[in-house]
PDB file of C-alpha atoms and ligand atoms in Angstrom:
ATOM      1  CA  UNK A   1       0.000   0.000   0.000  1.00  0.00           C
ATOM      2  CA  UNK A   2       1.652   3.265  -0.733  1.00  0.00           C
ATOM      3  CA  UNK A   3      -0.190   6.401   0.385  1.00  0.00           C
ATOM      4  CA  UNK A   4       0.321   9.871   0.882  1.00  0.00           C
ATOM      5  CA  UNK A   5      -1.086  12.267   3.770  1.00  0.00           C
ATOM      6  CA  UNK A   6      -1.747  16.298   2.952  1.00  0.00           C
ATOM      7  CA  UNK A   7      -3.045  18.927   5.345  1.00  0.00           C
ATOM      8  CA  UNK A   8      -1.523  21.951   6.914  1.00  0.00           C
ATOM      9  CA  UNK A   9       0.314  22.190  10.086  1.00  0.00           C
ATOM     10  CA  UNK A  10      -1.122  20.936  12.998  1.00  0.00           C
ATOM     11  CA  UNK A  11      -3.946  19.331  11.273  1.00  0.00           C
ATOM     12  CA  UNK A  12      -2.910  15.573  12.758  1.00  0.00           C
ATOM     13  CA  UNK A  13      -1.340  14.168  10.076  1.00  0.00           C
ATOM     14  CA  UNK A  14       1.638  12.830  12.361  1.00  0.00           C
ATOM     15  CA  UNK A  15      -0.793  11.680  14.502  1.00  0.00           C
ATOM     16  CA  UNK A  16      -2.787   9.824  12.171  1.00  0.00           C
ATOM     17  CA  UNK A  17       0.087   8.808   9.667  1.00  0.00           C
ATOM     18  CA  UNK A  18       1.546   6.878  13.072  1.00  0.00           C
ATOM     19  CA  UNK A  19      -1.528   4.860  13.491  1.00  0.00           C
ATOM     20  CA  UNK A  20      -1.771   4.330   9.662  1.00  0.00           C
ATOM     21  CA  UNK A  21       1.143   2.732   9.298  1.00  0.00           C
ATOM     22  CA  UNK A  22       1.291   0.468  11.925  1.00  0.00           C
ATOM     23  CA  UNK A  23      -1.990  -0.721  11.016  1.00  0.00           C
ATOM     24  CA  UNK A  24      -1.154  -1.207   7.194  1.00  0.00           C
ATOM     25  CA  UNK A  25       2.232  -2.135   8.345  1.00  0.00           C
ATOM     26  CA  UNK A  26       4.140   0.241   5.648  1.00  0.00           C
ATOM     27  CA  UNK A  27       6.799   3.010   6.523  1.00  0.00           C
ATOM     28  CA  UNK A  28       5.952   5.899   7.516  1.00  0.00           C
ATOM     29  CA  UNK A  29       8.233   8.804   5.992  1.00  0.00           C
ATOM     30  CA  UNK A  30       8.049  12.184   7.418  1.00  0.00           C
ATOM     31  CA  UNK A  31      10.304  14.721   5.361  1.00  0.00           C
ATOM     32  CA  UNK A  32       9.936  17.096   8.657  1.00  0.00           C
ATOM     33  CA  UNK A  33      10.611  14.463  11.015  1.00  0.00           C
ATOM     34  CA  UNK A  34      14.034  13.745   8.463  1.00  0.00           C
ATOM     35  CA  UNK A  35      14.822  16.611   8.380  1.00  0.00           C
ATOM     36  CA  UNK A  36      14.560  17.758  11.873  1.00  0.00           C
ATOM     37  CA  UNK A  37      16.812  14.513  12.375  1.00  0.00           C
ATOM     38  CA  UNK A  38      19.499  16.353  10.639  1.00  0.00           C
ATOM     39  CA  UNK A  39      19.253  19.418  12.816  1.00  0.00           C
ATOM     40  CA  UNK A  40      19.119  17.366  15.519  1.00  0.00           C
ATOM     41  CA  UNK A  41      22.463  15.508  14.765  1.00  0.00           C
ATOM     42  CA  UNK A  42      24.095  18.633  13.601  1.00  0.00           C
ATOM     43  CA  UNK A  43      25.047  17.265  10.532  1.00  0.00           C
ATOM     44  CA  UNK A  44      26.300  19.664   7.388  1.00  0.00           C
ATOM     45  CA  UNK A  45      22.815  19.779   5.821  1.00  0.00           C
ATOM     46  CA  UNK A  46      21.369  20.185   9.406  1.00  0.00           C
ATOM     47  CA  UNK A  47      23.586  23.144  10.292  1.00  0.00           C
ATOM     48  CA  UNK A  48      22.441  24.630   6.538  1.00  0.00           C
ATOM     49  CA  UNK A  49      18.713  23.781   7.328  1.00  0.00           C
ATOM     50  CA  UNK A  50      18.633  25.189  10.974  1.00  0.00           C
ATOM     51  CA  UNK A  51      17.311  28.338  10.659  1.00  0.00           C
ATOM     52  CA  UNK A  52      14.887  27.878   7.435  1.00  0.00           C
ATOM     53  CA  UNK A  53      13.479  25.408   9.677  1.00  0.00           C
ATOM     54  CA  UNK A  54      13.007  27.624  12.636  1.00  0.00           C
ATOM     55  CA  UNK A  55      11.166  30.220  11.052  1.00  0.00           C
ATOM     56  CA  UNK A  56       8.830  27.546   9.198  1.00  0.00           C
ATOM     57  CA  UNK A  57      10.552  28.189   5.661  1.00  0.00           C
ATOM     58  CA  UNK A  58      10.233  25.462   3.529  1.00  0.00           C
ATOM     59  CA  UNK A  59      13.722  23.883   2.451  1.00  0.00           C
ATOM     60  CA  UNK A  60      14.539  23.133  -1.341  1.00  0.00           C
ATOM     61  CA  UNK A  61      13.169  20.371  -3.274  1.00  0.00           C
ATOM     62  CA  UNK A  62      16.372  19.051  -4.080  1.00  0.00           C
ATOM     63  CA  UNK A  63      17.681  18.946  -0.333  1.00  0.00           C
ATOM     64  CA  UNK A  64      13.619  17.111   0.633  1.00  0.00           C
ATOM     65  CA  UNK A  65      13.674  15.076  -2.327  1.00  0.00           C
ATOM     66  CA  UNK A  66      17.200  13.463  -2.047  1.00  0.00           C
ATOM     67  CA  UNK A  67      16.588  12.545   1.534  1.00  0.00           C
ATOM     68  CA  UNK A  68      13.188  11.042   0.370  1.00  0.00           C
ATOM     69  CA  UNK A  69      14.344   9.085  -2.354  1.00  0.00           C
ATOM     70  CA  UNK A  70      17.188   7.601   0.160  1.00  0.00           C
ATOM     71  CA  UNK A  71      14.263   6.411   2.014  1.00  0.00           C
ATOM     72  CA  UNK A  72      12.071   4.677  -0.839  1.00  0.00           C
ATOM     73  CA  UNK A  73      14.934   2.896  -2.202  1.00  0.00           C
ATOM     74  CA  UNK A  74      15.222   1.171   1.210  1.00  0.00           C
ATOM     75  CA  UNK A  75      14.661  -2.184   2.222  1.00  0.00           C
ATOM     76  CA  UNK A  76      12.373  -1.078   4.785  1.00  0.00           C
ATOM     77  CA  UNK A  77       9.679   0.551   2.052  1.00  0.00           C
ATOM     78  CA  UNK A  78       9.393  -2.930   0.547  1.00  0.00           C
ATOM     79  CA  UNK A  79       5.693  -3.373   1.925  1.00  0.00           C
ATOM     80  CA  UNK A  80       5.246   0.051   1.137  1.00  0.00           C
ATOM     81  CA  UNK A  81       4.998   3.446   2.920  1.00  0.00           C
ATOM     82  CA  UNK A  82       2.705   6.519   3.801  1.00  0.00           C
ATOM     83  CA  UNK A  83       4.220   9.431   3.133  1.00  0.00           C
ATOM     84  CA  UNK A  84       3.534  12.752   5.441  1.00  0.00           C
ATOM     85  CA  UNK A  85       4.909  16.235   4.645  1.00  0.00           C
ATOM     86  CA  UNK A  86       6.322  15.411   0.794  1.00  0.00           C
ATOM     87  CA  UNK A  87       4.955  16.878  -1.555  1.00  0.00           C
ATOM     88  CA  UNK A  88       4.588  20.138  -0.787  1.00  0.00           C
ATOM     89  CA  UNK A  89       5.268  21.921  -4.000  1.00  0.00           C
ATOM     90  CA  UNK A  90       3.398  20.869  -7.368  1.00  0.00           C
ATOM     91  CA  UNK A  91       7.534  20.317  -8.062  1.00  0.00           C
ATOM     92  CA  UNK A  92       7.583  17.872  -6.112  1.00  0.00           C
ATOM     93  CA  UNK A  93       4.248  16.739  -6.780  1.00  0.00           C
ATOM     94  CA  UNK A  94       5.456  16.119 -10.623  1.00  0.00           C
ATOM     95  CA  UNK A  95       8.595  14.688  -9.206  1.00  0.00           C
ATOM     96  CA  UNK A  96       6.792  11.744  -7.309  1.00  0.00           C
ATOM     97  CA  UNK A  97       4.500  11.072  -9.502  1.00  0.00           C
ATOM     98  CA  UNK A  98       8.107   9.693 -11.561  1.00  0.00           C
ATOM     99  CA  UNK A  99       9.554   8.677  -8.798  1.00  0.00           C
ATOM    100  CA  UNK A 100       6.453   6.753  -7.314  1.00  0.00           C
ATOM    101  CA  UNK A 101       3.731   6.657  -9.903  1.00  0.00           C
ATOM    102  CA  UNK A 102       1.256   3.915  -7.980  1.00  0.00           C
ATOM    103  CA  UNK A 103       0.462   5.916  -5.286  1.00  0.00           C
ATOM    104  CA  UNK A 104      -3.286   4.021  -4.053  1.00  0.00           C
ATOM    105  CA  UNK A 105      -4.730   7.197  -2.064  1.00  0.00           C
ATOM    106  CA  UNK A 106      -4.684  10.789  -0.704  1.00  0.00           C
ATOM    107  CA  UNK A 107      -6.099  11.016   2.225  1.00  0.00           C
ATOM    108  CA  UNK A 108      -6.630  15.002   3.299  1.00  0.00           C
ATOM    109  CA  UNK A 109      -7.309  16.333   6.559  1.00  0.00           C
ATOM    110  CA  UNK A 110      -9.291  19.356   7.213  1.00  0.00           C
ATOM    111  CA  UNK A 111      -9.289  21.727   9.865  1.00  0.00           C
ATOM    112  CA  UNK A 112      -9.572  25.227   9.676  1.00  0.00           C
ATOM    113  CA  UNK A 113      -6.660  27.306  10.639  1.00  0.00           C
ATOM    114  CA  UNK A 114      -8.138  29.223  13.916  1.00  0.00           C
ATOM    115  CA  UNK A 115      -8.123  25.680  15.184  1.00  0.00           C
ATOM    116  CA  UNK A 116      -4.907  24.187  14.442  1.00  0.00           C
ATOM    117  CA  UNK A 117      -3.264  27.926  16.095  1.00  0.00           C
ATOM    118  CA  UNK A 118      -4.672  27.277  18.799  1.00  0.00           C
ATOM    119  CA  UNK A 119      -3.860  23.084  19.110  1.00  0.00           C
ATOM    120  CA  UNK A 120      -0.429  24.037  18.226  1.00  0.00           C
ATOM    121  CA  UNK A 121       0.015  26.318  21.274  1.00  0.00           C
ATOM    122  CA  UNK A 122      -0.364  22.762  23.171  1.00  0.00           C
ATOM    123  CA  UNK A 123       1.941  20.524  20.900  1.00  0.00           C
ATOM    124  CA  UNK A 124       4.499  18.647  22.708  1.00  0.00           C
ATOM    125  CA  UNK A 125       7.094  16.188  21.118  1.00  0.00           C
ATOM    126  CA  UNK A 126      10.129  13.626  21.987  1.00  0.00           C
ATOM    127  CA  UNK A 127      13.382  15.300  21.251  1.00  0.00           C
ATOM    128  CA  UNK A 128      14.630  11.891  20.861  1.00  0.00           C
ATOM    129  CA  UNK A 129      11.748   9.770  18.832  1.00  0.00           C
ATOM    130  CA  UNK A 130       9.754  12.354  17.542  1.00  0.00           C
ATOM    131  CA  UNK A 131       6.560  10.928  19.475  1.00  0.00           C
ATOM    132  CA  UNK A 132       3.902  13.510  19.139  1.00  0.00           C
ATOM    133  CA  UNK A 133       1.770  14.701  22.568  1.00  0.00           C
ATOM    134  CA  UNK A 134      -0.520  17.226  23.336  1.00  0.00           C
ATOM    135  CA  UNK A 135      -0.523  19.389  26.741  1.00  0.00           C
ATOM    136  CA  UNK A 136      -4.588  18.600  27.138  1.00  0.00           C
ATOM    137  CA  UNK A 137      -5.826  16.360  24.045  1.00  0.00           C
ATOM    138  CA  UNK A 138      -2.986  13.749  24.645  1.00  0.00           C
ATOM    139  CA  UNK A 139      -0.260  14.293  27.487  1.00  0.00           C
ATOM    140  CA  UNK A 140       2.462  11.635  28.486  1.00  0.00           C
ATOM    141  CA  UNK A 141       1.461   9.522  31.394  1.00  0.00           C
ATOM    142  CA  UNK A 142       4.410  11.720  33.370  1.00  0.00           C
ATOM    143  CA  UNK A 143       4.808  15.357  32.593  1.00  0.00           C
ATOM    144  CA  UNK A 144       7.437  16.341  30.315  1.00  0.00           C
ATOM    145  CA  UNK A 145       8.930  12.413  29.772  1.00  0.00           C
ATOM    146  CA  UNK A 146       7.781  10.447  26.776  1.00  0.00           C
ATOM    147  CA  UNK A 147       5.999   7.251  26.934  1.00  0.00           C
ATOM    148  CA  UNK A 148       7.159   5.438  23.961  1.00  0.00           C
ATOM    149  CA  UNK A 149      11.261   5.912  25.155  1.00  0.00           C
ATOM    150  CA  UNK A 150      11.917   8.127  28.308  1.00  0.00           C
ATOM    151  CA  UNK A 151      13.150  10.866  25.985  1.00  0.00           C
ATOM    152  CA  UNK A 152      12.606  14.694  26.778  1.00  0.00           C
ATOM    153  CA  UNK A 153       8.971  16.350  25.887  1.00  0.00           C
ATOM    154  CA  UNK A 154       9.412  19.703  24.449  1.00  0.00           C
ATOM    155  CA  UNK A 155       8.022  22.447  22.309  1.00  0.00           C
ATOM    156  CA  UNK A 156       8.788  22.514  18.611  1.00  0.00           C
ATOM    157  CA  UNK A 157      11.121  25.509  17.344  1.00  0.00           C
ATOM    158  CA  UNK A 158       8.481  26.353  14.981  1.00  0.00           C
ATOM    159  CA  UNK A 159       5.279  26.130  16.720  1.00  0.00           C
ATOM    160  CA  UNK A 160       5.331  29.879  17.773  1.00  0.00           C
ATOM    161  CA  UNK A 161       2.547  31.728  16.938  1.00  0.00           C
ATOM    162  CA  UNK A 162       4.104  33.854  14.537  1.00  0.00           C
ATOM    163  CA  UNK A 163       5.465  31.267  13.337  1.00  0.00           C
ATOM    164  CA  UNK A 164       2.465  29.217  12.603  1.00  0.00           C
ATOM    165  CA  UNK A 165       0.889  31.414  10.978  1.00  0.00           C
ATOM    166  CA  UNK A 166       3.399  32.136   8.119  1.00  0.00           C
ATOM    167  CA  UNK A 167       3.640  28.120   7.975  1.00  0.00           C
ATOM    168  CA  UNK A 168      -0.326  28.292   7.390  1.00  0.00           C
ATOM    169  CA  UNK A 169       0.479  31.036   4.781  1.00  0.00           C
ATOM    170  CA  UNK A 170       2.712  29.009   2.862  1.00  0.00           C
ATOM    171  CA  UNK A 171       0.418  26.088   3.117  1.00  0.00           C
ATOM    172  CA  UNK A 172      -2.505  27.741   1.423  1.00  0.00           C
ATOM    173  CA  UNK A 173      -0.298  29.272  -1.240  1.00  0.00           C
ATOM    174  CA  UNK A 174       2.019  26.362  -2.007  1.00  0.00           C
ATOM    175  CA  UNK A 175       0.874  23.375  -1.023  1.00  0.00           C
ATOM    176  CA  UNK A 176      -3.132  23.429  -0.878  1.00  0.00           C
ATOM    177  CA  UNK A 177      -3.413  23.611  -4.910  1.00  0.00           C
ATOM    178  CA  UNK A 178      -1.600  20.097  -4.690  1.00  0.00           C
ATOM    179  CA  UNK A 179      -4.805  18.299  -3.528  1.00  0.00           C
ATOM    180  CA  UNK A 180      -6.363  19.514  -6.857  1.00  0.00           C
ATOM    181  CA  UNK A 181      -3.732  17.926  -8.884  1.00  0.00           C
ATOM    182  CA  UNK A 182      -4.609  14.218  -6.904  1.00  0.00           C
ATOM    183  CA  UNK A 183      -8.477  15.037  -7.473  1.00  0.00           C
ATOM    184  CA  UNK A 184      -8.358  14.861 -11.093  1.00  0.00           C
ATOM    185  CA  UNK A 185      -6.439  11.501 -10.173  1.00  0.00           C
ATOM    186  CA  UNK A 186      -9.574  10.693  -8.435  1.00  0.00           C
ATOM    187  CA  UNK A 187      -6.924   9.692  -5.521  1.00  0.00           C
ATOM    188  CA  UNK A 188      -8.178  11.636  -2.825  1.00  0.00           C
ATOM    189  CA  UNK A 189      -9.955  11.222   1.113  1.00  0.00           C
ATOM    190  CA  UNK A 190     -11.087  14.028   2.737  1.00  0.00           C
ATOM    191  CA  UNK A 191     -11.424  13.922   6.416  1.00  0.00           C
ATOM    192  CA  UNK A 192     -12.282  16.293   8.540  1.00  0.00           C
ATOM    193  CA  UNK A 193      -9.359  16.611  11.420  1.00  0.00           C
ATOM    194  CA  UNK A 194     -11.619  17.394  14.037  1.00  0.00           C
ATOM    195  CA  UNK A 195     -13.032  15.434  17.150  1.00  0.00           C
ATOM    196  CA  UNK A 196     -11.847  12.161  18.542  1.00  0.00           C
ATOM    197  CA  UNK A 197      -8.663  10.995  17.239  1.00  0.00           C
ATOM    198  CA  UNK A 198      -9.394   7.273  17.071  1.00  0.00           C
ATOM    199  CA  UNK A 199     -13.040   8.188  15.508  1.00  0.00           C
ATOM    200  CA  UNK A 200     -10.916  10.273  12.473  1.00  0.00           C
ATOM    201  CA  UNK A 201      -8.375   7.253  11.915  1.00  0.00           C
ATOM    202  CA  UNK A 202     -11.620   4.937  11.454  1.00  0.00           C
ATOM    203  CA  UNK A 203     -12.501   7.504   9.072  1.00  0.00           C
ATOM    204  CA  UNK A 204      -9.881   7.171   7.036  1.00  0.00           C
ATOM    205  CA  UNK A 205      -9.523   3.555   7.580  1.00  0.00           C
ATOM    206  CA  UNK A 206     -12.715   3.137   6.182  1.00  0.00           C
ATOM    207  CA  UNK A 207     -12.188   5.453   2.792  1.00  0.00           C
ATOM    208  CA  UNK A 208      -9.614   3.244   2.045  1.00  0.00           C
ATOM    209  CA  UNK A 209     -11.077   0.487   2.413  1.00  0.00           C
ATOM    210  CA  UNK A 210     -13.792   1.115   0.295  1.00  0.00           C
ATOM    211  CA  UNK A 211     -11.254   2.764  -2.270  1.00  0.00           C
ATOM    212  CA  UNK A 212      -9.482  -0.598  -2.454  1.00  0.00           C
ATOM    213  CA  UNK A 213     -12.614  -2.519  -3.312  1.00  0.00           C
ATOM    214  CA  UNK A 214     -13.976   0.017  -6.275  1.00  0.00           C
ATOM    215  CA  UNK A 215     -10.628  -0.098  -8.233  1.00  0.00           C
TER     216      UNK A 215
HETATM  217  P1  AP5 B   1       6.455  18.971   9.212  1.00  0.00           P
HETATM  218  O1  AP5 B   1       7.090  18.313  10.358  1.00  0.00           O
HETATM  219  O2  AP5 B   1       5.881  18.127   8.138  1.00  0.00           O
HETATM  220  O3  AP5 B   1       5.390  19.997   9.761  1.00  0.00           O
HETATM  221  P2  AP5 B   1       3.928  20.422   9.271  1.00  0.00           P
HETATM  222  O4  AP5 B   1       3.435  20.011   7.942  1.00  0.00           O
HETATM  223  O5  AP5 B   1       3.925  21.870   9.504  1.00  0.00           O
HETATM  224  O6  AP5 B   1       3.006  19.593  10.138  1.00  0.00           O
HETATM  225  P3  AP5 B   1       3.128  19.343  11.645  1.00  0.00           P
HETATM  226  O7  AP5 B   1       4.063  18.215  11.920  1.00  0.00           O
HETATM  227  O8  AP5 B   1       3.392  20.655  12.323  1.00  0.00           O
HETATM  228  O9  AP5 B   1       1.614  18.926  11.994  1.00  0.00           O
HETATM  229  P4  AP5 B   1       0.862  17.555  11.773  1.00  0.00           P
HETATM  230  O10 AP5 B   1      -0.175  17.736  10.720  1.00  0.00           O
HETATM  231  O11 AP5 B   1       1.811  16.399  11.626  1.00  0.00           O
HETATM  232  O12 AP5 B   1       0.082  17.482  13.158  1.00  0.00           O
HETATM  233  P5  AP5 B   1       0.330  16.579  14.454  1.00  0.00           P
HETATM  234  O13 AP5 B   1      -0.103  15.168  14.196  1.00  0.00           O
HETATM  235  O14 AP5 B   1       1.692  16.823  14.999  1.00  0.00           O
HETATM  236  O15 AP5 B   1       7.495  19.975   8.537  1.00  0.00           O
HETATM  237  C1  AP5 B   1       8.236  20.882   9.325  1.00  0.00           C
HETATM  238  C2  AP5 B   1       9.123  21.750   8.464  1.00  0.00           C
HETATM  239  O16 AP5 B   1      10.026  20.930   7.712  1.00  0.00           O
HETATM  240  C3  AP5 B   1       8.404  22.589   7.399  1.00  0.00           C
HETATM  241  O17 AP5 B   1       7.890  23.786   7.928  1.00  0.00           O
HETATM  242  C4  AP5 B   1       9.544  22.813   6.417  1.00  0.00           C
HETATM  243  O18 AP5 B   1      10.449  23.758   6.915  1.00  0.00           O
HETATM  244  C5  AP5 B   1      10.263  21.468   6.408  1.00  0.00           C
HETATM  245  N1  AP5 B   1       9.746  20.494   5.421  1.00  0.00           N
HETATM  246  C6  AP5 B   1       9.166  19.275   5.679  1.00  0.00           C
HETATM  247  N2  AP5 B   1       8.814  18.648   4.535  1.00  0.00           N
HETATM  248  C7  AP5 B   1       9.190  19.479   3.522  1.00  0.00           C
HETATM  249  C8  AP5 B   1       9.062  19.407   2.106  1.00  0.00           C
HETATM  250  N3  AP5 B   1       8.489  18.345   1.510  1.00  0.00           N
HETATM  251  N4  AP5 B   1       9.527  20.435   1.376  1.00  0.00           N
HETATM  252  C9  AP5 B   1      10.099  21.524   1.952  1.00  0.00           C
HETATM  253  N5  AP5 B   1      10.242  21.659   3.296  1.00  0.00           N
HETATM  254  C10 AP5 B   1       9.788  20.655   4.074  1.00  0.00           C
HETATM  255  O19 AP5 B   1      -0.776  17.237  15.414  1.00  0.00           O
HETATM  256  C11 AP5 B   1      -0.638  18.569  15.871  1.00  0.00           C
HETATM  257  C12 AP5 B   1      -1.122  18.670  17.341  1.00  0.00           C
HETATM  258  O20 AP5 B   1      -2.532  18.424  17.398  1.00  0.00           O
HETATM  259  C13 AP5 B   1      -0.489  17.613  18.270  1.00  0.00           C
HETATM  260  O21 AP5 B   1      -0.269  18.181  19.516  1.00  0.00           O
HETATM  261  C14 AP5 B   1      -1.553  16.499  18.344  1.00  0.00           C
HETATM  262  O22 AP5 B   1      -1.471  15.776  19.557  1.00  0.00           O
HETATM  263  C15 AP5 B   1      -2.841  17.315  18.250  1.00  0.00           C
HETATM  264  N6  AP5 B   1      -3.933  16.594  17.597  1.00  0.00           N
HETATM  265  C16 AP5 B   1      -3.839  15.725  16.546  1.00  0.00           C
HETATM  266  N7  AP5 B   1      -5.073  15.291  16.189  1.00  0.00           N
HETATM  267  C17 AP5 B   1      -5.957  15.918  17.031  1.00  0.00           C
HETATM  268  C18 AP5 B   1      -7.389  15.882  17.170  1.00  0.00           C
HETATM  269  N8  AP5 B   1      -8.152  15.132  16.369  1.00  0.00           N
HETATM  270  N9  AP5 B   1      -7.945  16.657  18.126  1.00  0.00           N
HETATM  271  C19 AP5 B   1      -7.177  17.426  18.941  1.00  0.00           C
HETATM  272  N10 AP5 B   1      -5.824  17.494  18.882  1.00  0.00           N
HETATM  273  C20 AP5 B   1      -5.221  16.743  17.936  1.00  0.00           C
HETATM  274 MG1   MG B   2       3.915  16.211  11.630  1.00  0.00          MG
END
């Protein structure tokens, strides 16, 4: 199964992309999550990427796409993958579809952007696994320590206010027109991102499901 997850920030598409995955046992591949790896380990793209990524810039195609196609060429994408955060440019859009033309769905969350400034003022995440919490929708068991590995639970660089908002700006200008290109594919799920968590992922789970058996 190979699938691909759009939305903007903070609309729960780590969230739900976690589930996914382990459910349709496929990789999930988060360009942000790779990248912020690289910041994280200070490597010589990390140290170039630092600040772009701080103020919610996106980072070039070439840079995203290289890492990405490092990842589908790996054993571990041999059952498939679901693919949050890439693309994010119609570039890259055109670039996947050569790099990956079978994709089987789309699936889009919704949820409109007073929302998603306000959830993000209550994101919380692993510095070591990535793990994504929330300070009232979903905390760790112990304040501050992550469930899945013990790591620190901290605030993303780029979940700032300010910040979010230009991220939601470049969203609707550079990424949103995307989900038209997968319509006329006839690719794409639409979900709305709000309510229970587990409710949305049987949503989805669902879509697909009946996506599968009309092809
Ligand atoms: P990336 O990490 O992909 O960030 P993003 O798209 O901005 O999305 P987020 O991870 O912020 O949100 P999400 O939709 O995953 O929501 P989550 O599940 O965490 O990218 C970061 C940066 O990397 C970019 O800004 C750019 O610089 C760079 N980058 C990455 N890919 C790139 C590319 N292809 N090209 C160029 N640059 C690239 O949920 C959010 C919060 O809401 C959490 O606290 C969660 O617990 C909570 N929540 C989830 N679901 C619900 C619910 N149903 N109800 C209530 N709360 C909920
Ligand atoms: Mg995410």
């Amino acid at each position: 199964m190979k699938l691909l997850i759009l939305g903007a920030p903070g609309a729960g598409k780590g969230t739900q992309a976690k589930v996914l995955a382990e459910k349709y046992n496929i990789l999930h591949i988060s360009t942000g999550d790779l990248l912020r790896a690289e910041v994280q380990e200070k490597t010589e793209l990390g140290l170039k990427i630092a600040d772009d990524m701080k103020m919610g810039k996106y980072i070039s195609d070439e840079i995203v796409t290289t890492l990405l196609k490092n990842k589908l060429n790996s054993k571990e994408c041999e059952n498939g993958f679901l693919l949050d955060g890439y693309p994010r440019t119609t570039a890259q859009a055109k670039t996947l579809s050569e790099i990956a033309p079978d994709i089987d769905a789309v699936i889009v969350i919704s949820v409109d952007d007073e929302i998603i400034l306000e959830r993000m003022s209550g994101r919380i995440v692993c510095a070591d696994c990535g793990q994504v919490y929330h300070k009232l929708n979903k905390p760790p068991k112990i304040a501050g320590v992550c469930d899945v590995c013990g790591g620190l639970v901290v605030q993303r660089t780029d979940d700032k206010y300010e910040v979010v908002k230009k991220r939601l700006d470049i969203y609707h200008n550079e990424t949103a027109p995307i989900i038209n290109y997968y319509k006329s594919q006839d690719l794409v799920i639409r979900v709305s991102g709000l309510g229970y968590i587990d409710d949305i992922t049987n949503k989805i789970v669902d879509a697909i499901s009946k996506k599968s058996a009309s092809k």
